[in-house]
XYZ file of C-alpha atoms in Angstrom:
582
model
C -21.844 9.632 7.956
C -21.107 7.931 11.259
C -20.869 4.168 11.742
C -20.866 2.526 15.168
C -20.390 -1.168 15.825
C -20.059 -3.139 19.038
C -19.666 -6.723 20.220
C -18.911 -8.108 16.750
C -18.337 -11.872 16.730
C -17.672 -13.977 13.638
C -16.583 -17.573 13.150
C -16.156 -19.963 10.219
C -16.637 -23.714 10.682
C -16.349 -23.356 14.429
C -13.135 -21.308 14.265
C -13.406 -17.839 15.767
C -12.156 -14.979 13.576
C -13.508 -11.887 15.368
C -14.353 -11.671 19.078
C -16.109 -8.742 20.763
C -14.830 -6.110 18.307
C -16.158 -2.553 18.714
C -15.397 0.816 17.156
C -16.712 4.020 15.585
C -16.080 5.685 12.221
C -16.711 9.418 12.552
C -17.458 11.867 9.711
C -14.148 12.917 8.159
C -12.185 9.952 9.558
C -9.495 8.468 7.339
C -8.594 5.167 8.977
C -5.949 2.582 8.130
C -6.818 -0.946 9.315
C -3.683 -2.994 10.025
C -2.892 -6.379 11.554
C -1.167 -9.597 10.619
C -2.428 -11.722 7.731
C -5.370 -13.922 8.714
C -6.354 -11.801 11.722
C -9.764 -10.903 10.184
C -9.290 -7.473 8.569
C -11.168 -8.327 5.365
C -13.878 -10.117 7.348
C -14.449 -7.007 9.486
C -14.493 -4.771 6.394
C -17.054 -7.024 4.663
C -19.281 -7.067 7.755
C -19.215 -3.263 8.051
C -19.934 -2.943 4.316
C -22.929 -5.262 4.600
C -21.315 -7.909 2.376
C -21.737 -10.613 4.995
C -23.442 -10.896 8.402
C -21.788 -11.143 11.793
C -22.780 -13.947 14.209
C -23.352 -11.534 17.094
C -23.098 -7.766 17.408
C -24.744 -4.493 16.401
C -23.984 -2.018 13.607
C -25.566 1.454 13.523
C -25.469 4.011 10.706
C -26.143 7.720 11.099
C -27.973 8.623 8.897
C -29.481 5.117 8.738
C -29.511 4.800 4.926
C -26.030 6.068 4.051
C -24.503 4.274 1.082
C -21.227 2.381 1.574
C -18.882 1.685 -1.335
C -16.721 -1.395 -0.711
C -13.798 -2.097 -3.058
C -12.651 -5.686 -2.558
C -9.128 -7.015 -3.160
C -10.088 -8.818 -6.373
C -12.715 -6.614 -8.089
C -15.475 -8.415 -9.967
C -17.695 -7.246 -12.805
C -20.813 -8.591 -14.508
C -19.883 -11.276 -17.042
C -21.370 -9.476 -20.012
C -20.418 -5.846 -19.311
C -17.623 -4.098 -21.156
C -14.963 -1.874 -19.641
C -16.869 1.250 -20.683
C -20.246 -0.099 -19.515
C -18.827 -0.960 -16.095
C -18.108 2.720 -15.471
C -20.695 4.663 -17.442
C -23.588 3.024 -15.575
C -22.186 4.197 -12.222
C -21.452 7.689 -13.586
C -24.980 8.139 -14.975
C -26.530 7.139 -11.648
C -24.530 9.829 -9.849
C -26.629 12.994 -9.952
C -23.581 15.092 -9.065
C -21.939 14.373 -12.460
C -23.199 16.645 -15.264
C -21.412 15.088 -18.260
C -21.008 11.367 -17.540
C -19.496 10.423 -20.929
C -16.742 13.059 -20.831
C -15.942 12.296 -17.177
C -15.654 8.543 -17.793
C -13.470 8.866 -20.893
C -11.121 11.302 -19.183
C -10.838 9.083 -16.109
C -10.157 5.873 -18.048
C -7.392 7.555 -20.047
C -5.925 9.134 -16.909
C -5.582 5.717 -15.244
C -4.024 4.131 -18.329
C -6.985 2.182 -19.709
C -6.842 3.206 -23.368
C -9.792 3.454 -25.752
C -8.762 0.232 -27.507
C -9.883 -1.664 -24.366
C -13.217 0.059 -23.738
C -15.246 -2.512 -25.697
C -13.386 -5.422 -24.080
C -15.144 -7.487 -21.397
C -14.241 -6.073 -17.995
C -13.574 -9.537 -16.549
C -10.971 -10.249 -19.236
C -8.636 -7.494 -17.963
C -5.440 -8.210 -16.019
C -5.487 -7.931 -12.215
C -3.895 -4.471 -12.335
C -6.334 -3.246 -14.984
C -9.299 -4.576 -12.992
C -8.088 -2.656 -9.940
C -7.761 0.534 -12.005
C -11.222 0.003 -13.497
C -12.677 -0.512 -10.019
C -11.012 2.723 -8.862
C -12.616 4.509 -11.820
C -15.954 3.213 -10.579
C -15.177 4.544 -7.109
C -14.343 7.975 -8.533
C -17.675 8.340 -10.412
C -19.888 6.888 -7.660
C -21.844 8.638 -4.924
C -21.407 7.196 -1.418
C -21.282 8.206 2.234
C -18.443 5.876 3.341
C -15.602 4.359 1.311
C -13.998 1.033 2.324
C -10.931 -0.068 0.344
C -9.277 -3.480 0.712
C -5.653 -3.448 -0.524
C -6.325 -0.849 -3.256
C -2.655 -0.362 -4.228
C -2.079 -4.033 -5.112
C -1.014 -4.257 -8.769
C -0.836 -0.454 -9.153
C 2.281 1.283 -10.461
C 3.640 4.413 -8.780
C 1.740 6.813 -11.000
C -1.629 5.205 -10.256
C -0.804 4.978 -6.545
C -0.180 8.724 -6.619
C -3.521 9.361 -8.306
C -5.282 7.267 -5.650
C -3.488 9.114 -2.835
C -4.541 12.457 -4.276
C -8.117 11.245 -4.745
C -8.666 9.905 -1.219
C -6.681 12.819 0.214
C -9.212 15.255 -1.213
C -12.211 13.080 -0.323
C -14.646 14.733 2.089
C -16.189 11.383 3.100
C -14.943 8.990 5.779
C -12.525 6.302 4.609
C -11.537 2.873 5.971
C -8.621 1.294 4.116
C -6.836 -2.038 4.565
C -3.314 -1.738 3.192
C 0.194 -3.124 3.582
C 1.544 -0.071 1.747
C 3.072 1.977 4.554
C 3.896 4.907 2.277
C 0.235 5.046 1.221
C -0.925 4.896 4.855
C 1.509 7.656 5.822
C 0.166 9.960 3.124
C -3.542 9.191 3.413
C -4.754 8.233 6.903
C -5.016 10.189 10.140
C -5.912 7.244 12.370
C -4.778 3.623 12.627
C -6.949 0.729 13.766
C -4.869 -2.263 14.844
C -6.850 -5.508 14.835
C -5.493 -8.055 17.318
C -6.922 -11.418 18.487
C -8.344 -9.625 21.542
C -9.493 -6.192 20.419
C -9.492 -3.300 17.982
C -6.981 -0.695 19.194
C -7.096 2.931 18.021
C -4.032 5.125 17.421
C -4.098 8.747 16.319
C -1.903 9.707 13.369
C -0.567 7.911 10.310
C 1.411 4.665 10.118
C 4.735 6.211 11.195
C 3.030 7.799 14.225
C 1.491 4.419 15.057
C 4.894 2.708 14.890
C 6.415 5.221 17.286
C 3.516 4.821 19.703
C 3.885 1.024 19.533
C 7.572 1.304 20.373
C 6.722 3.457 23.411
C 4.046 0.932 24.457
C 6.506 -1.935 24.088
C 9.090 -0.238 26.293
C 6.426 0.701 28.837
C 5.053 -2.874 28.901
C 8.529 -4.274 29.452
C 9.123 -1.843 32.363
C 5.751 -2.619 33.969
C 6.315 -6.353 33.547
C 9.769 -6.154 35.146
C 8.438 -4.029 38.039
C 5.647 -6.492 38.717
C 7.989 -9.487 38.513
C 10.353 -7.808 40.979
C 7.460 -7.156 43.379
C 6.263 -10.770 43.080
C 9.786 -12.041 43.803
C 10.081 -9.741 46.859
C 6.710 -10.877 48.234
C 7.567 -14.561 47.749
C 10.911 -14.030 49.472
C 9.224 -12.133 52.330
C 6.611 -14.884 52.762
C 9.341 -17.530 52.784
C 11.348 -15.604 55.390
C 8.268 -14.991 57.555
C 7.373 -18.692 57.385
C 10.858 -19.553 58.591
C 10.595 -17.027 61.431
C 7.087 -18.276 62.296
C 8.236 -21.888 62.486
C 11.151 -20.909 64.742
C 8.958 -18.781 67.017
C 6.180 -21.380 67.097
C 8.575 -24.187 68.021
C 10.167 -22.053 70.733
C 6.891 -20.686 72.101
C 5.596 -23.512 74.267
C 3.643 -21.731 77.026
C 5.786 -18.578 76.729
C 3.396 -15.706 76.047
C 6.081 -13.556 74.396
C 7.056 -16.200 71.827
C 3.427 -17.150 71.266
C 2.626 -13.478 70.529
C 5.624 -13.269 68.199
C 4.533 -16.401 66.282
C 0.982 -15.048 65.963
C 2.330 -11.773 64.581
C 4.372 -13.625 61.914
C 1.286 -15.668 60.976
C -0.737 -12.469 60.477
C 1.972 -10.915 58.305
C 2.201 -14.110 56.236
C -1.573 -14.104 55.607
C -1.513 -10.424 54.592
C 1.423 -10.933 52.228
C -0.227 -13.998 50.671
C -3.381 -11.984 50.007
C -1.261 -9.231 48.431
C 0.534 -11.797 46.267
C -2.785 -13.337 45.183
C -4.126 -9.902 44.174
C -0.945 -9.155 42.258
C -0.959 -12.488 40.438
C -4.655 -12.123 39.559
C -3.687 -8.943 37.670
C -0.541 -10.491 36.265
C 0.968 -8.691 33.273
C 1.794 -11.027 30.402
C 5.443 -11.158 29.475
C 5.952 -8.910 26.405
C 6.611 -11.108 23.404
C 9.844 -10.227 21.672
C 10.152 -11.156 18.048
C 13.387 -12.812 17.057
C 15.811 -10.557 15.239
C 16.454 -11.484 11.618
C 19.661 -13.449 11.279
C 21.957 -10.747 9.915
C 25.074 -12.755 10.687
C 23.705 -15.856 8.967
C 22.905 -13.923 5.798
C 26.410 -12.505 5.501
C 28.068 -15.659 6.804
C 26.651 -17.506 3.822
C 28.348 -15.214 1.322
C 31.049 -16.970 -0.724
C 34.413 -16.359 0.918
C 36.095 -15.237 -2.291
C 36.012 -11.468 -2.612
C 34.117 -10.420 -5.720
C 35.383 -7.984 -8.353
C 34.299 -4.308 -8.215
C 31.875 -4.843 -11.119
C 29.542 -7.829 -10.845
C 27.300 -7.344 -13.869
C 27.572 -5.251 -17.031
C 24.889 -4.760 -19.660
C 25.744 -3.239 -23.043
C 23.234 -2.181 -25.685
C 20.498 -4.526 -24.486
C 17.304 -4.731 -26.491
C 14.168 -6.803 -26.005
C 10.905 -6.971 -27.929
C 7.845 -9.187 -28.214
C 6.459 -9.306 -31.762
C 6.002 -5.636 -32.688
C 6.271 -4.341 -29.124
C 9.690 -2.983 -28.131
C 10.218 -3.122 -24.356
C 13.630 -1.431 -24.344
C 16.625 -0.938 -26.573
C 20.171 0.365 -26.207
C 20.104 -0.317 -22.460
C 23.517 -0.195 -20.788
C 24.350 -0.405 -17.090
C 26.707 -1.820 -14.492
C 26.115 -3.205 -11.020
C 28.996 -2.825 -8.563
C 29.949 -4.686 -5.424
C 27.689 -3.559 -2.547
C 25.076 -1.932 -4.804
C 21.414 -2.068 -3.855
C 19.566 -1.105 -7.025
C 15.811 -0.535 -7.320
C 14.406 -1.001 -10.837
C 11.401 1.241 -11.507
C 9.029 1.703 -14.415
C 5.350 1.462 -15.336
C 3.618 -1.914 -15.508
C 4.551 -3.680 -18.745
C 7.741 -1.660 -19.291
C 9.964 -4.766 -19.058
C 11.247 -4.771 -15.476
C 10.717 -8.506 -14.892
C 12.145 -9.253 -18.327
C 15.354 -7.346 -17.546
C 15.726 -9.219 -14.245
C 15.377 -12.552 -16.059
C 17.985 -11.516 -18.619
C 20.450 -10.638 -15.822
C 19.629 -13.928 -14.048
C 20.321 -15.896 -17.246
C 16.728 -17.105 -17.528
C 16.012 -15.265 -20.800
C 18.520 -15.517 -23.650
C 16.334 -14.061 -26.408
C 17.634 -10.475 -26.504
C 20.075 -8.287 -28.385
C 23.212 -6.809 -26.828
C 25.450 -8.368 -24.214
C 25.310 -9.160 -20.493
C 28.561 -9.990 -18.703
C 28.376 -11.587 -15.245
C 31.568 -11.891 -13.209
C 32.480 -15.573 -12.590
C 32.651 -14.942 -8.830
C 28.955 -14.016 -8.777
C 26.456 -16.482 -7.342
C 22.900 -15.374 -8.077
C 19.877 -15.829 -5.827
C 16.691 -15.187 -7.810
C 13.281 -14.456 -6.289
C 10.468 -14.745 -8.842
C 7.018 -13.197 -8.475
C 5.467 -16.557 -9.376
C 7.395 -18.412 -6.611
C 8.114 -21.304 -8.976
C 11.256 -22.321 -7.057
C 9.177 -23.883 -4.248
C 8.374 -27.582 -3.863
C 4.652 -27.500 -3.099
C 4.636 -31.101 -1.886
C 7.389 -30.592 0.719
C 7.255 -29.137 4.216
C 8.626 -25.672 4.908
C 11.711 -27.051 6.673
C 12.477 -29.723 4.072
C 12.178 -27.295 1.168
C 14.402 -24.703 2.842
C 17.074 -27.324 3.592
C 17.453 -28.050 -0.129
C 19.114 -24.632 -0.440
C 21.867 -25.451 2.074
C 22.644 -25.141 5.775
C 21.827 -27.491 8.641
C 18.560 -28.025 10.523
C 19.483 -25.751 13.446
C 20.516 -22.940 11.128
C 17.388 -23.342 9.000
C 15.047 -23.335 12.008
C 16.674 -20.246 13.485
C 16.315 -18.473 10.166
C 12.689 -19.537 9.740
C 11.886 -18.361 13.276
C 13.331 -14.940 12.453
C 11.057 -14.880 9.391
C 8.006 -15.634 11.578
C 7.824 -19.453 11.191
C 7.911 -20.760 14.757
C 7.515 -24.162 16.368
C 5.481 -26.682 14.371
C 4.812 -24.120 11.629
C 8.006 -25.343 9.924
C 6.278 -28.696 9.286
C 3.425 -27.194 7.273
C 3.188 -28.219 3.625
C 4.146 -25.475 1.162
C 0.831 -26.073 -0.638
C -1.076 -25.138 2.546
C 0.655 -21.777 3.013
C -0.700 -18.345 2.162
C 1.001 -16.412 -0.630
C 2.786 -14.234 1.932
C 4.098 -17.287 3.785
C 5.303 -18.821 0.522
C 7.198 -15.611 -0.204
C 8.969 -15.843 3.152
C 9.971 -19.477 2.455
C 11.378 -18.480 -0.943
C 13.324 -15.720 0.765
C 14.729 -18.142 3.364
C 15.990 -20.399 0.556
C 17.799 -17.450 -1.011
C 19.522 -16.621 2.293
C 20.717 -20.201 2.794
C 21.827 -20.501 -0.830
C 25.130 -18.619 -0.324
C 24.275 -16.053 -3.006
C 26.266 -12.829 -3.153
C 23.999 -11.184 -5.717
C 20.236 -11.132 -5.155
C 17.715 -10.538 -7.946
C 14.325 -9.907 -6.354
C 11.096 -9.465 -8.307
C 8.385 -8.038 -6.009
C 9.629 -9.967 -2.938
C 7.084 -8.416 -0.553
C 3.927 -9.054 -2.591
C 1.218 -10.647 -0.408
C 3.234 -10.072 2.770
C 1.810 -8.263 5.768
C 3.589 -5.260 7.220
C 5.423 -7.239 9.937
C 6.905 -9.585 7.331
C 7.922 -6.685 5.071
C 9.723 -4.948 7.910
C 11.558 -8.145 8.871
C 12.792 -8.715 5.329
C 13.817 -5.071 4.969
C 15.976 -5.456 8.077
C 17.604 -8.578 6.640
C 18.340 -6.929 3.286
C 19.621 -3.724 4.883
C 22.292 -5.840 6.619
C 23.195 -7.825 3.484
C 26.776 -7.102 2.373
C 26.331 -8.484 -1.118
C 24.612 -6.750 -4.042
C 20.911 -6.566 -4.894
C 18.739 -5.482 -7.787
C 15.032 -5.496 -7.027
C 11.643 -4.540 -8.410
C 8.990 -3.320 -5.991
C 5.943 -1.086 -5.794
C 6.506 -0.619 -2.044
C 7.916 2.874 -1.624
C 9.184 2.131 1.893
C 11.091 -0.836 0.489
C 12.646 1.441 -2.166
C 14.562 3.215 0.626
C 16.974 0.253 0.688
C 18.392 1.346 -2.658
C 21.559 3.387 -3.145
C 20.999 3.486 -6.938
C 17.888 3.744 -9.117
C 17.341 2.265 -12.593
C 14.232 3.376 -14.496
C 12.736 1.752 -17.608
C 10.413 4.138 -19.424
C 9.533 4.795 -23.062
C 11.830 1.975 -24.217
C 14.936 3.345 -22.488
C 16.886 2.536 -19.343
C 18.086 5.487 -17.246
C 20.487 5.006 -14.319
C 20.652 7.385 -11.321
C 23.705 7.391 -9.056
C 21.824 8.049 -5.842
C 18.976 6.757 -3.676
C 15.231 7.048 -4.285
C 15.031 10.530 -2.767
C 17.931 11.647 -4.963
C 16.051 10.302 -8.000
C 12.938 12.277 -7.047
C 14.943 15.471 -6.552
C 16.952 14.945 -9.737
C 13.744 14.649 -11.726
C 12.536 17.975 -10.344
C 10.247 16.266 -7.869
C 8.331 13.048 -7.469
C 6.703 12.153 -10.752
C 4.041 10.246 -8.957
C 3.263 12.857 -6.295
C 4.600 16.110 -7.724
C 5.470 17.172 -4.188
C 8.777 18.982 -4.668
C 8.229 20.576 -8.067
C 9.908 23.955 -8.218
C 11.936 23.274 -5.058
C 15.560 24.340 -5.344
C 18.363 21.972 -4.368
C 19.051 24.230 -1.366
C 15.404 24.100 -0.231
C 15.290 20.344 -0.713
C 18.431 19.876 1.384
C 17.022 22.183 4.061
C 13.885 20.058 4.141
C 15.976 16.892 4.566
C 17.947 18.581 7.382
C 14.710 19.452 9.186
C 13.509 15.862 8.873
C 16.818 14.524 10.238
C 16.708 17.022 13.121
C 13.146 16.064 14.088
C 13.902 12.341 13.825
C 16.825 12.791 16.229
C 14.629 14.793 18.604
C 11.973 12.065 18.540
C 14.582 9.413 19.311
C 15.819 11.523 22.254
C 12.272 12.027 23.572
C 11.584 8.306 23.242
C 14.509 7.641 25.568
C 13.276 10.267 28.052
C 9.795 8.719 28.021
C 11.221 5.382 29.062
C 12.803 7.069 32.109
C 9.940 9.408 33.115
C 9.777 9.753 36.897
C 6.020 10.362 37.264
C 2.783 10.569 35.272
C 2.947 14.380 34.910
C 6.405 14.259 33.331
C 5.280 11.374 31.131
C 2.217 13.316 29.905
C 4.329 16.406 29.101
C 6.864 14.315 27.190
C 4.126 12.493 25.270
C 2.476 15.774 24.289
C 5.820 17.105 23.013
C 6.464 13.775 21.253
C 3.206 13.912 19.293
C 3.692 17.596 18.396
C 7.086 16.784 16.862
C 5.696 13.635 15.191
C 2.987 15.760 13.568
C 5.552 18.320 12.366
C 7.796 15.532 11.064
C 4.901 13.962 9.177
C 4.163 17.336 7.542
C 7.749 17.643 6.288
C 7.810 14.045 5.065
C 4.720 14.679 2.952
C 6.559 17.438 1.119
C 9.077 14.988 -0.336
């Protein structure tokens, strides 16, 4: 199926959301749609899927009656239908499925929706279970184009892996909106970036897109500087010529030589003014540089007293609800400087363990010892530490710091100008998360406990917060489903089957130690030597890309630039292949 659209306009209550957006989805395309929150990604997806009309624009389908399956962020089901009914109906209508009952039962079990829930109303499921049920419906349906809006929200690693494998083997075109960069790296071969002005197309996955954006940014800065230099030279030349003209004109009188000289200056001035006008009519906008996260502020706010080597110890911890045992016999330690990621399937007890460490849950067996020098900063999924009636600035100031410090920090976390005076209640969930994070930074904590800190955040916000945390000199334990975010960790804790296992290495070490990624099964059977060789190749190619990026910024002509770009994308493709093997 091919889908073409052009000149798409859409507004709500007089506010423009999409303006003159055009693009094409070709057969076999796997496209990731990215852009900041509120830019109109979901609106565009809904228009293409036929869920809502555009104000102006055309959409063409080839063939004209191809079926589109659109999976929205918050899947909905008929009020009366059960879990099983929600899937079996779709499976029976798909003529390509021979045994609908067997297929549906196998799929539900595979995605962790047990038989005890099949008679339950579909709308009574949790958000994560609804997403899994909707994905089951995708898998048994027949369609010509698949559009997914944030499909990995609420999914654990195992289900994310299943989804990656499913869409990876799909022979139909795919358009997916996602903030999960790991998912985009493994699934898509093209990125659409939606901006206020246009829809820009980039070949490759998310990592390829990022590298191309960095090259564009450097190129834009060079072109801007060159144009500014030319404008300054022309203005200086015009000023000098005017001065010479005035001198010659005043001295000319009836002297033909001086009159000719003045006329010549006047002609040059007119020509240079026309050149300046042409240049300024094609003026390049100054590239907007985002403020760097305040690394120094984060570490400046650490308590001055040096903490002990061990900050937190847990011995023989156990926790249960009624008859359900979450974990038992759990023992661990968290050292100074540790960045620990806590993994485990949904419902395993990750949030509960964080609350026990934070002192917010005292109903457990065993013992937790927290060093007296530790000051905890806790980020809760529910964001209950925010004052919804206050402004962003006022709420952040309750954590500490002065107004200047707070505003600088908020600017680095993408709250600029008058945005700091917005009410917390008027913010999106992603914006609320950034405010909660700012309060933690200003709170002088040396030990951060973070429960899904990047939920609801767009990619730009996630990358900013990753930079801040990477520079943090204190200790962190965090829960996340974002596999890029997991790369911050130098240790891995895993809750599974009622036990806590601790790995003395980063996320990649954990995958290798387990004989390969449990969720992707990508390095099964790979020896330690082969795994290390793979890592060496990745490091080598990353260094080569960095070197080429520098050469690109200094290319002397278009031919050299084209050759370097071709080499750059060849290496990027090879690097992406190696990364997928991990």
